[in-house]
mmCIF file of C-alpha atoms and ligand atoms in Angstrom:
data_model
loop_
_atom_site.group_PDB
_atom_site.id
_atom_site.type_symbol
_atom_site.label_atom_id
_atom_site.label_comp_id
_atom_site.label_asym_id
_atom_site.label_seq_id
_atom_site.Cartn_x
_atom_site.Cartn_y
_atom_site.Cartn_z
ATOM 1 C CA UNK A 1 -16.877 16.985 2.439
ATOM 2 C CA UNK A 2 -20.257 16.843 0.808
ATOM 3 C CA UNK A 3 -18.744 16.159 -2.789
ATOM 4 C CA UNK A 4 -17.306 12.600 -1.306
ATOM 5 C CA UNK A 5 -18.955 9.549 -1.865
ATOM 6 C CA UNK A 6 -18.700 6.595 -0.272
ATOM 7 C CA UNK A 7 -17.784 3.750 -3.443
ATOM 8 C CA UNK A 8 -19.591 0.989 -4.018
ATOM 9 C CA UNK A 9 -18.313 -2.279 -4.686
ATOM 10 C CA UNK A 10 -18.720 -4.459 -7.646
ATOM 11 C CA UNK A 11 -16.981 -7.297 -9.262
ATOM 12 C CA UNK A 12 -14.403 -6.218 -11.971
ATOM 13 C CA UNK A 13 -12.991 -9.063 -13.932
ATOM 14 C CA UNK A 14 -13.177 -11.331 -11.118
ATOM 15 C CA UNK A 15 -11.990 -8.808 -8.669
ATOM 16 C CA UNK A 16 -14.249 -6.343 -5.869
ATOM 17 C CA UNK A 17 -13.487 -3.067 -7.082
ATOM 18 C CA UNK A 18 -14.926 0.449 -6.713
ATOM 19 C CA UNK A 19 -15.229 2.780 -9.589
ATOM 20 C CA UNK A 20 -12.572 5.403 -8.303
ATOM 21 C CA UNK A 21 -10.079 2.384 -9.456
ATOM 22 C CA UNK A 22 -11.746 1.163 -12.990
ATOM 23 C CA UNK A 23 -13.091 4.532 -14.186
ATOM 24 C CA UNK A 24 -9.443 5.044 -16.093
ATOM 25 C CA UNK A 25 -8.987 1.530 -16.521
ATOM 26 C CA UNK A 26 -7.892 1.896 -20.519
ATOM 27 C CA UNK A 27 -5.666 4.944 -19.927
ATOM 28 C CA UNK A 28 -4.278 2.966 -17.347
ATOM 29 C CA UNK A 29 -3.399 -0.371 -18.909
ATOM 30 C CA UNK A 30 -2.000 1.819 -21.702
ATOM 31 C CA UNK A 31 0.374 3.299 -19.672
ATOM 32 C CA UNK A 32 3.753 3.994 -21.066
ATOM 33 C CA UNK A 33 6.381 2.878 -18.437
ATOM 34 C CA UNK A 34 9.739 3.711 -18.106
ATOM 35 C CA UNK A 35 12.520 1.343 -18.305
ATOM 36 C CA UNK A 36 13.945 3.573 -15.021
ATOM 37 C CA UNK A 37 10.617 3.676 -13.155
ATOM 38 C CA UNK A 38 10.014 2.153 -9.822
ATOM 39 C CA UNK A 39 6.965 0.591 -8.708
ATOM 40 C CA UNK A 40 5.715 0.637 -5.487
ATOM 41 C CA UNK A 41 2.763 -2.495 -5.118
ATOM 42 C CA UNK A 42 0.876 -3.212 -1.833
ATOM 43 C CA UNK A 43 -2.642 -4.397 -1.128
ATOM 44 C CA UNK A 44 -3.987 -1.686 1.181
ATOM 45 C CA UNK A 45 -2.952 -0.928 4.299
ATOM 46 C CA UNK A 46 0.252 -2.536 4.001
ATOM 47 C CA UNK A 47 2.755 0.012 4.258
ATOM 48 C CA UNK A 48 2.600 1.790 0.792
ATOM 49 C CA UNK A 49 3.180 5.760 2.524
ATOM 50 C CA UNK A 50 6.026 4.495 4.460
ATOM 51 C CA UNK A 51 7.564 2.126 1.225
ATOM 52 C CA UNK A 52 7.380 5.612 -1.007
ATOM 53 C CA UNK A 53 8.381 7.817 1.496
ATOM 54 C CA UNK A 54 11.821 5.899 1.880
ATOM 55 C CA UNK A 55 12.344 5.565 -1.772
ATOM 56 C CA UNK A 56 11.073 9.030 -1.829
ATOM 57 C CA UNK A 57 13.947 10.364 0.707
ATOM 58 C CA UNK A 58 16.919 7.826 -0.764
ATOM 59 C CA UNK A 59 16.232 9.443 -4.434
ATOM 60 C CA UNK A 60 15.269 12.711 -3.590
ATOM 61 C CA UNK A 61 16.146 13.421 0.037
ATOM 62 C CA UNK A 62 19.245 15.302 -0.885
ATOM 63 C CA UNK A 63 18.879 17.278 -3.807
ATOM 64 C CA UNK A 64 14.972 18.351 -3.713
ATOM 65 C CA UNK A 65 14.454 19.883 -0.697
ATOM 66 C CA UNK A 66 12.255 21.756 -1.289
ATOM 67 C CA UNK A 67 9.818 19.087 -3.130
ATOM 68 C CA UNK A 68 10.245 17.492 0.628
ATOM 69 C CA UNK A 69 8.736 20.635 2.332
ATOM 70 C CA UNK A 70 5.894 21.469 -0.192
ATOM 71 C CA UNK A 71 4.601 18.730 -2.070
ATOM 72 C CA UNK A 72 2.625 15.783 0.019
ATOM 73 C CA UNK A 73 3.893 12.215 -0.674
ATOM 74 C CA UNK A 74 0.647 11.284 -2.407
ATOM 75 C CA UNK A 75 1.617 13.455 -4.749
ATOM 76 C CA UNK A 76 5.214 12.992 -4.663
ATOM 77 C CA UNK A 77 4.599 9.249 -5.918
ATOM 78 C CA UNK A 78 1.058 9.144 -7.721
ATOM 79 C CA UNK A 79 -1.290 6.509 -7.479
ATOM 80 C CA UNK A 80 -1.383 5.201 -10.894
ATOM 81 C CA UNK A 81 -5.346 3.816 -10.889
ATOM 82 C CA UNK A 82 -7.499 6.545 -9.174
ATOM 83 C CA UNK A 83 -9.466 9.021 -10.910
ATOM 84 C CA UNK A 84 -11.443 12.058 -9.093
ATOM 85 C CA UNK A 85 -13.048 14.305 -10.685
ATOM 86 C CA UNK A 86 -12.041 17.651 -9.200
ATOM 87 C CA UNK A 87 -7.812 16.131 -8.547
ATOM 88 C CA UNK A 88 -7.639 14.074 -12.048
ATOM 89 C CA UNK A 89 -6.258 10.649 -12.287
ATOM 90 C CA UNK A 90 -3.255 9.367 -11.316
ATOM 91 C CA UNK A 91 -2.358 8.265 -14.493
ATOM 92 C CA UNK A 92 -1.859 11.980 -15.600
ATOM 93 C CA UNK A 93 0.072 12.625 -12.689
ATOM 94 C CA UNK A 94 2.506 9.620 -13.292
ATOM 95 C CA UNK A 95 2.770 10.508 -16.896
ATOM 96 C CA UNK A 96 4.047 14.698 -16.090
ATOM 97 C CA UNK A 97 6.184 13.263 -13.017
ATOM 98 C CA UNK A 98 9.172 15.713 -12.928
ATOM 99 C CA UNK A 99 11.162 13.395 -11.077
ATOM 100 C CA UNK A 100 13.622 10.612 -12.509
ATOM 101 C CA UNK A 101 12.888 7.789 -11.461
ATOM 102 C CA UNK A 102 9.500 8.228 -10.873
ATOM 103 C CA UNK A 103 7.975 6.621 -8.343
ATOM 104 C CA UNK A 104 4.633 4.828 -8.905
ATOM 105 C CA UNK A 105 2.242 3.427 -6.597
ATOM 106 C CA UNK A 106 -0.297 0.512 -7.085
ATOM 107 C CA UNK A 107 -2.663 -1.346 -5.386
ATOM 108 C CA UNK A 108 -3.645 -3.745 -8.466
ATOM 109 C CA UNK A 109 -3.670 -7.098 -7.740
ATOM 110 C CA UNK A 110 -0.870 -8.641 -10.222
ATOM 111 C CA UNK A 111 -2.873 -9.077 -13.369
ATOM 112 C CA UNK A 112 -4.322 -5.939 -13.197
ATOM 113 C CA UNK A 113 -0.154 -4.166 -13.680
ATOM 114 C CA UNK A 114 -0.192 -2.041 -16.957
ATOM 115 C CA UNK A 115 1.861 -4.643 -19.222
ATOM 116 C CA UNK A 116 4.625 -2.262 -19.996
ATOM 117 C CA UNK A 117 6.375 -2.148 -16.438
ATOM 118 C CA UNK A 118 7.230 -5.917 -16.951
ATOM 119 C CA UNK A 119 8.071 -5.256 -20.700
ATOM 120 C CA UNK A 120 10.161 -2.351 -19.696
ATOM 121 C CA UNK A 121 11.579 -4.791 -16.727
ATOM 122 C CA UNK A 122 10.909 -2.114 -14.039
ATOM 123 C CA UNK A 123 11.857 -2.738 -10.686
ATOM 124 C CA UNK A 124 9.123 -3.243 -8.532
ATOM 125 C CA UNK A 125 8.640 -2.793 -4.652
ATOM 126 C CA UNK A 126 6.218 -5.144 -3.349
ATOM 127 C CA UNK A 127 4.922 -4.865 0.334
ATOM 128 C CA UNK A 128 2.893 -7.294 2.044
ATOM 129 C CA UNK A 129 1.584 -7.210 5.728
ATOM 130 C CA UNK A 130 0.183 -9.951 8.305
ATOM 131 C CA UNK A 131 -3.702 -10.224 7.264
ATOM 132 C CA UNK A 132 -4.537 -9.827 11.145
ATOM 133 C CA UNK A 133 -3.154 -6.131 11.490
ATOM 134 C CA UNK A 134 -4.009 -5.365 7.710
ATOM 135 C CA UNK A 135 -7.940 -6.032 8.313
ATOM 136 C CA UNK A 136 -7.641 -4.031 11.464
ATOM 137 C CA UNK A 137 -5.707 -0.987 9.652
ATOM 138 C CA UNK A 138 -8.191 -1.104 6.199
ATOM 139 C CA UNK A 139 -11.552 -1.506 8.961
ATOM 140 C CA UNK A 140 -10.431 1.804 10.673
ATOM 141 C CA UNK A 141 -9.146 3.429 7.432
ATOM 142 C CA UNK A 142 -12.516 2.723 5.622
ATOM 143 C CA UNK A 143 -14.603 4.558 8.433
ATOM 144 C CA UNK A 144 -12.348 7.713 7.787
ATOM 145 C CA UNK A 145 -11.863 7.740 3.689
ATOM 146 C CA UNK A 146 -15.134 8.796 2.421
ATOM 147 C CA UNK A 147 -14.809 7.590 -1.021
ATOM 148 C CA UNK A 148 -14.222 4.002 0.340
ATOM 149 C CA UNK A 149 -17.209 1.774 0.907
ATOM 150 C CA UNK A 150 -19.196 1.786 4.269
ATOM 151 C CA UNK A 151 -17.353 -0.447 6.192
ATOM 152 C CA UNK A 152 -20.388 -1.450 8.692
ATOM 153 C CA UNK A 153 -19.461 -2.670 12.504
ATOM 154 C CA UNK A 154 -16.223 -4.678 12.766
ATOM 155 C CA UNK A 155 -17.566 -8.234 12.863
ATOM 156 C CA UNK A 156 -19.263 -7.683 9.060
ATOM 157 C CA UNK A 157 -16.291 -6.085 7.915
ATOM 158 C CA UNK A 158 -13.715 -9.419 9.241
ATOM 159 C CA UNK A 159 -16.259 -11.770 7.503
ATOM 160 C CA UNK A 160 -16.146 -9.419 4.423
ATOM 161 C CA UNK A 161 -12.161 -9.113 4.448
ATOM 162 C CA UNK A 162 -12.170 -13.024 4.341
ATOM 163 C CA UNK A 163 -15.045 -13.529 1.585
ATOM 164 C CA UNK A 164 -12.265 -11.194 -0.620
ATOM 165 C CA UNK A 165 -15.147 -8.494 -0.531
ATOM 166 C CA UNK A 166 -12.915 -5.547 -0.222
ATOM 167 C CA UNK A 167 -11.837 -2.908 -2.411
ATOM 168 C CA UNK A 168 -8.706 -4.409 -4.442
ATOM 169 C CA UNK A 169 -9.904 -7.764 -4.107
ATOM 170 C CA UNK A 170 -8.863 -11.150 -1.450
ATOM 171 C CA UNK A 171 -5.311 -10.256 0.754
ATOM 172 C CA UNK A 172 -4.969 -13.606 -0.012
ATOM 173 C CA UNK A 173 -4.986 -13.994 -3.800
ATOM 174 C CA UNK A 174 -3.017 -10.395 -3.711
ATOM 175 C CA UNK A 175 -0.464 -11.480 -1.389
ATOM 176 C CA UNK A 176 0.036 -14.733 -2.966
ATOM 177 C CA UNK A 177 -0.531 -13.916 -7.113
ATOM 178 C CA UNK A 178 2.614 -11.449 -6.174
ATOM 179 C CA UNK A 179 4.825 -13.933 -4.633
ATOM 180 C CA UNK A 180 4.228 -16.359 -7.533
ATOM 181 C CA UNK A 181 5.449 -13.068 -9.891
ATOM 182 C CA UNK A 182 8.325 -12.682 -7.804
ATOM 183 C CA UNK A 183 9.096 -16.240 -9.228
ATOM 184 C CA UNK A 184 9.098 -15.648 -12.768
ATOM 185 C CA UNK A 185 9.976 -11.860 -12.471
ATOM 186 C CA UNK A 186 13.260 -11.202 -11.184
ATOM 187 C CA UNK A 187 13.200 -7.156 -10.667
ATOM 188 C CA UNK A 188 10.609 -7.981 -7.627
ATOM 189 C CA UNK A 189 11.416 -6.960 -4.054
ATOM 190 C CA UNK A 190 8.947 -8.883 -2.009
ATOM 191 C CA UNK A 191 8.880 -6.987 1.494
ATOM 192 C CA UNK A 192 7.128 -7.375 5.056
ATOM 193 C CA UNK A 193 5.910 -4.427 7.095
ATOM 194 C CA UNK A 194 6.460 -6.851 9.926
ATOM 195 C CA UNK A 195 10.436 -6.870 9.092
ATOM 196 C CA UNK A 196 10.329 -3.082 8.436
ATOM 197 C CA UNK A 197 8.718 -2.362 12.056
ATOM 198 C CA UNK A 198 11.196 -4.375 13.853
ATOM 199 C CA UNK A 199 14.494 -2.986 11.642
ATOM 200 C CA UNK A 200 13.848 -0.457 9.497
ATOM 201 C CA UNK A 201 17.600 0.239 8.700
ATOM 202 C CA UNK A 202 18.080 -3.128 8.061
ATOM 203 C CA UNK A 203 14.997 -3.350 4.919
ATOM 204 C CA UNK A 204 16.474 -0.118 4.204
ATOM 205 C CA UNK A 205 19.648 -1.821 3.503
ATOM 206 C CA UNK A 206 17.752 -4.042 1.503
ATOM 207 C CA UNK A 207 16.287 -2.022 -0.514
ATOM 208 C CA UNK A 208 19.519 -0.085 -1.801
ATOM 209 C CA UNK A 209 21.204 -2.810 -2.484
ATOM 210 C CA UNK A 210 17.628 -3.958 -4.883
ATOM 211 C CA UNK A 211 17.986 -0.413 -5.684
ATOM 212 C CA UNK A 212 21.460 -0.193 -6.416
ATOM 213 C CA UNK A 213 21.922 2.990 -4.591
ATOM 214 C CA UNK A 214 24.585 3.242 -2.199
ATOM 215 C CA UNK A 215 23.916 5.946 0.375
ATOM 216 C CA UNK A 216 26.381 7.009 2.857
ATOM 217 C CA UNK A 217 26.418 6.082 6.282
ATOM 218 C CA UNK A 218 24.824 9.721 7.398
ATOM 219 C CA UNK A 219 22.517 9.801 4.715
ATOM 220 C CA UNK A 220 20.931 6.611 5.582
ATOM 221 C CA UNK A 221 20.656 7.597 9.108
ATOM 222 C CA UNK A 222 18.761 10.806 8.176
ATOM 223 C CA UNK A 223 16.120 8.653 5.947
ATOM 224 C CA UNK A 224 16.040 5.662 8.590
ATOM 225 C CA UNK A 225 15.175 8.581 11.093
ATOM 226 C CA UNK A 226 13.035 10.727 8.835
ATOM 227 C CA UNK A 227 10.840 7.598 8.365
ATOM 228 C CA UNK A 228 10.040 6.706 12.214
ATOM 229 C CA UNK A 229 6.601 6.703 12.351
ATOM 230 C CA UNK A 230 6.164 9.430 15.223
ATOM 231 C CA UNK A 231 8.221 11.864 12.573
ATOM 232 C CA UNK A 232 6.284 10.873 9.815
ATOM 233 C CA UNK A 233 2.821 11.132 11.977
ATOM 234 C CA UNK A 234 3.893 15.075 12.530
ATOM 235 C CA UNK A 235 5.354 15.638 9.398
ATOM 236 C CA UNK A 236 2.094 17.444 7.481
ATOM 237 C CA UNK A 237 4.269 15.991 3.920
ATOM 238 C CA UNK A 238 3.878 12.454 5.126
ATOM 239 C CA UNK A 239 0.563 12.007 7.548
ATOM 240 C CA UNK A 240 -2.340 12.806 4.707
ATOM 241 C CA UNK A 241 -3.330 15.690 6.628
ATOM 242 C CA UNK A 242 -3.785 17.884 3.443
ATOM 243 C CA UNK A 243 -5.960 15.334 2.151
ATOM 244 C CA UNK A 244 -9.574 16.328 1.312
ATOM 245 C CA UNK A 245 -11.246 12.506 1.483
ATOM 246 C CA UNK A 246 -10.431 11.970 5.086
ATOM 247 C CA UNK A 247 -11.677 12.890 7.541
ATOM 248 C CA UNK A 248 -9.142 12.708 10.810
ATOM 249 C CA UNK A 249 -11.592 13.235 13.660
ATOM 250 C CA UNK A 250 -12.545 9.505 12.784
ATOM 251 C CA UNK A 251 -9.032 8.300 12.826
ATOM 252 C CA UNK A 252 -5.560 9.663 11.853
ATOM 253 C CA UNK A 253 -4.050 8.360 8.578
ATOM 254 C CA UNK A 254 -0.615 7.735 10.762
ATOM 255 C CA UNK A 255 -2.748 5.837 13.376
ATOM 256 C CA UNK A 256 -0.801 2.770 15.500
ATOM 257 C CA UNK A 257 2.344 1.631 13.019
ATOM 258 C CA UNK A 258 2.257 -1.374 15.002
ATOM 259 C CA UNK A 259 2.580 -5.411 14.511
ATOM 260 C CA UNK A 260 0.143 -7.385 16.908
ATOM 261 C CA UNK A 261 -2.872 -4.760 17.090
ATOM 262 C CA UNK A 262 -5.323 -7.418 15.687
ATOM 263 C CA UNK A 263 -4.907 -8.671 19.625
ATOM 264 C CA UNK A 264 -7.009 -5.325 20.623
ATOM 265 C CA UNK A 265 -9.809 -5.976 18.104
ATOM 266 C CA UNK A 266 -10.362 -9.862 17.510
ATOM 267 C CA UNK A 267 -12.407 -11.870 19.865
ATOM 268 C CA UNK A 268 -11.156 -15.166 20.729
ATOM 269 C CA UNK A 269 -14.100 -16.829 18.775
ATOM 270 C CA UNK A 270 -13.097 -14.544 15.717
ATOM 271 C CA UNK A 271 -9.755 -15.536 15.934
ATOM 272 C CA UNK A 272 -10.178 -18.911 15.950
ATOM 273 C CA UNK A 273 -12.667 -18.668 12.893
ATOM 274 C CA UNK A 274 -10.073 -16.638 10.842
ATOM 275 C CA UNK A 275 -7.171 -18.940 11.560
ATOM 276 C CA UNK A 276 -8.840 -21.858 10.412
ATOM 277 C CA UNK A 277 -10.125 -20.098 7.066
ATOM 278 C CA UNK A 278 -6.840 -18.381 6.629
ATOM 279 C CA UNK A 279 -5.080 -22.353 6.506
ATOM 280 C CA UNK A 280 -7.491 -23.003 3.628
ATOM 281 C CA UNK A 281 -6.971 -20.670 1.348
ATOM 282 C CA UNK A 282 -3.043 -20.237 2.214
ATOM 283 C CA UNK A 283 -1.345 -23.276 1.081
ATOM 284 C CA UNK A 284 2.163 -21.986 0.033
ATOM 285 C CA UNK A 285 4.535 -23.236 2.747
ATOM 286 C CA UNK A 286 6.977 -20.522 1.662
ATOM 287 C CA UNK A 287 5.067 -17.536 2.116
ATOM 288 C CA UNK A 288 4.578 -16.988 6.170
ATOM 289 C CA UNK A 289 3.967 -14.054 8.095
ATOM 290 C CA UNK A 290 4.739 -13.143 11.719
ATOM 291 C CA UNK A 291 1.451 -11.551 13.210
ATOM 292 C CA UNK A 292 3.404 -10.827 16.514
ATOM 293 C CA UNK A 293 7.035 -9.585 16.553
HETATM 294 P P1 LIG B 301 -2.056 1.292 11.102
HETATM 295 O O1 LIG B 301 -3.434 1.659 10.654
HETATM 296 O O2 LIG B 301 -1.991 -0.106 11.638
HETATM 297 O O3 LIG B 301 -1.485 2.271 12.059
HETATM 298 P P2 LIG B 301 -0.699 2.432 3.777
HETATM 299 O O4 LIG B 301 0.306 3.504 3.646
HETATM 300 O O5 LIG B 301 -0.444 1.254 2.908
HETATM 301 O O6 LIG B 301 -2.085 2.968 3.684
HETATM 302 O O7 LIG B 301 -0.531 1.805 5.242
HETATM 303 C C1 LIG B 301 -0.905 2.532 6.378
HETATM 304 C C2 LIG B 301 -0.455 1.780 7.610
HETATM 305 O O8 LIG B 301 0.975 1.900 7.700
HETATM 306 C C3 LIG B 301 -1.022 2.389 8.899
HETATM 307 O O9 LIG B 301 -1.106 1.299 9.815
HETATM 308 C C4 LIG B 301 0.085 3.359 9.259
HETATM 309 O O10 LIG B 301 0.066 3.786 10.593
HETATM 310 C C5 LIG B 301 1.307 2.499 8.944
HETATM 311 N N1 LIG B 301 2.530 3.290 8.797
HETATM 312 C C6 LIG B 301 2.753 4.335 7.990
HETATM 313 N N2 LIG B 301 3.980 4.838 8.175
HETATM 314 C C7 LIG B 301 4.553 4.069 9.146
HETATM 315 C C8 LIG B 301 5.828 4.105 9.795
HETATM 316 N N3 LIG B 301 6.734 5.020 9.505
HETATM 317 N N4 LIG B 301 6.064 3.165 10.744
HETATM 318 C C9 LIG B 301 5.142 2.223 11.055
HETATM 319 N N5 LIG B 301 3.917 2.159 10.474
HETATM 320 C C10 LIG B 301 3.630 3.081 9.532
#
């Protein structure tokens, strides 16, 4: 897609951004939230398509069919911070939502939020995933988005992901600046893909009871097996394959949906390297993540 460009980064208020993400950035930290709107927060790579499309299916699942078979789930829950030119910004989108709640998605680091979902006390889906599997799903996402940067050979790109040189900022400060919210900020639902991948029904469970929603026991089989990832990897609504930026001879969108992947791409050296720069600059004894399940 000649019209694509590949983004550049640059440091925004002491975070790596690209201008896709800062181009809107008043209309976006004016946005008006909703006291009933629900938002969905992830560093990249982290399980944000499969996070929506659950709260997508538990809201909407039963009564908007048709929304299901016709409208893709990046535009089913907008992504509040991007602006291009030829689709408009996300902001827009999010603002003519039909849907109540709406569903909102994010990739701001915490104190980048628009102000008025924590004045409004929205509720607020966090997702966080193992840095090992993230790098390894944002390295081969990168080489198939062409609006993100150039993401070079592999071994660049891991000493990039741990200088915080990435689009959104450092995993770590995102990770951890959102589980230091979830102290002070009760509506926060701090969730692991890692948990997700090995019970699904059981996060699920989680979630509705965050939620408040009480699904029966047939309708949360139908959205526990909707979400699988080999449905959602053939389900043209769900797997990005109407979308114009990437290119899926690179890589598919839906690619592995696995924990422990890192093991195929880190060298023993490289390992070694990032566990011993990963204990620096993660100090919080109560924040741990599984990198194997
Ligand atoms: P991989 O690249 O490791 O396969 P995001 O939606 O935040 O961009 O995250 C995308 C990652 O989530 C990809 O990881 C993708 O395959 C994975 N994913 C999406 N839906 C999934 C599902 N239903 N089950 C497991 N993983 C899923």
């Amino acid at each position: 897609m000649d019209s694509c460009i590949r983004g550049v980064l640059f440091d925004f208020h002491g975070v790596s951004m690209t201008h896709y993400f800062t181009d809107n950035w008043e209309n976006v930290q004016n946005f008006q939230a909703r006291p009933d709107d629900i938002l969905i927060a992830t560093y990249p790579k982290a399980g944000t398509t499969w996070t929506s499309y659950i709260l997508d299916l538990l809201y909407f699942g039963q009564t908007w069919q048709e929304r299901q078979a016709t409208v893709p789930i990046f535009d089913r829950v907008p992504f509040l911070e991007i602006t291009w030119p030829s689709m408009g910004s996300g902001k827009d989108v999010a603002d003519n939502l039909p849907t109540s709640p709406r569903l909102i998605k994010t990739h701001f680091p915490v104190q980048f939020v628009p102000k008025s979902f924590f004045e409004q006390n929205c509720r607020i889906v966090y997702v966080a995933r193992n840095a090992k599997d993230n790098v390894v799903s944002f390295f081969h996402f990168d080489r198939m988005n062409r609006i993100e940067p150039e993401p070079g050979d592999w071994n660049s790109y891991l000493k990039r992901f741990m200088q915080g040189k990435m689009v959104f900022g450092s995993w770590y400060d995102h990770v951890s600046n959102w589980w230091k919210k979830k102290q002070t900020y009760s509506n926060l639902h701090y969730m692991f893909f890692e948990d997700m991948v090995e019970d699904t029904g059981r996060e699920i469970d989680k979630l509705c009871s965050f939620l408040g929603l009480t699904p029966s026991a047939e309708e949360k089989e139908r959205v526990t097996g909707g979400v699988q990832f080999d449905n959602m990897k053939k389900d043209g609504m769900a797997n990005y394959s109407t979308n114009i930026v990437m290119d899926f001879k690179v890589s598919p969108f839906m690619r592995k949906g696995k924990v422990g992947d890192w093991k195929n791409h880190f060298t023993v050296a490289q390992n070694e390297e990032f566990d011993e720069d990963y204990k620096t600059k993660m100090k919080d004894p109560t924040l741990q993540f599984r990198t194997e399940i």
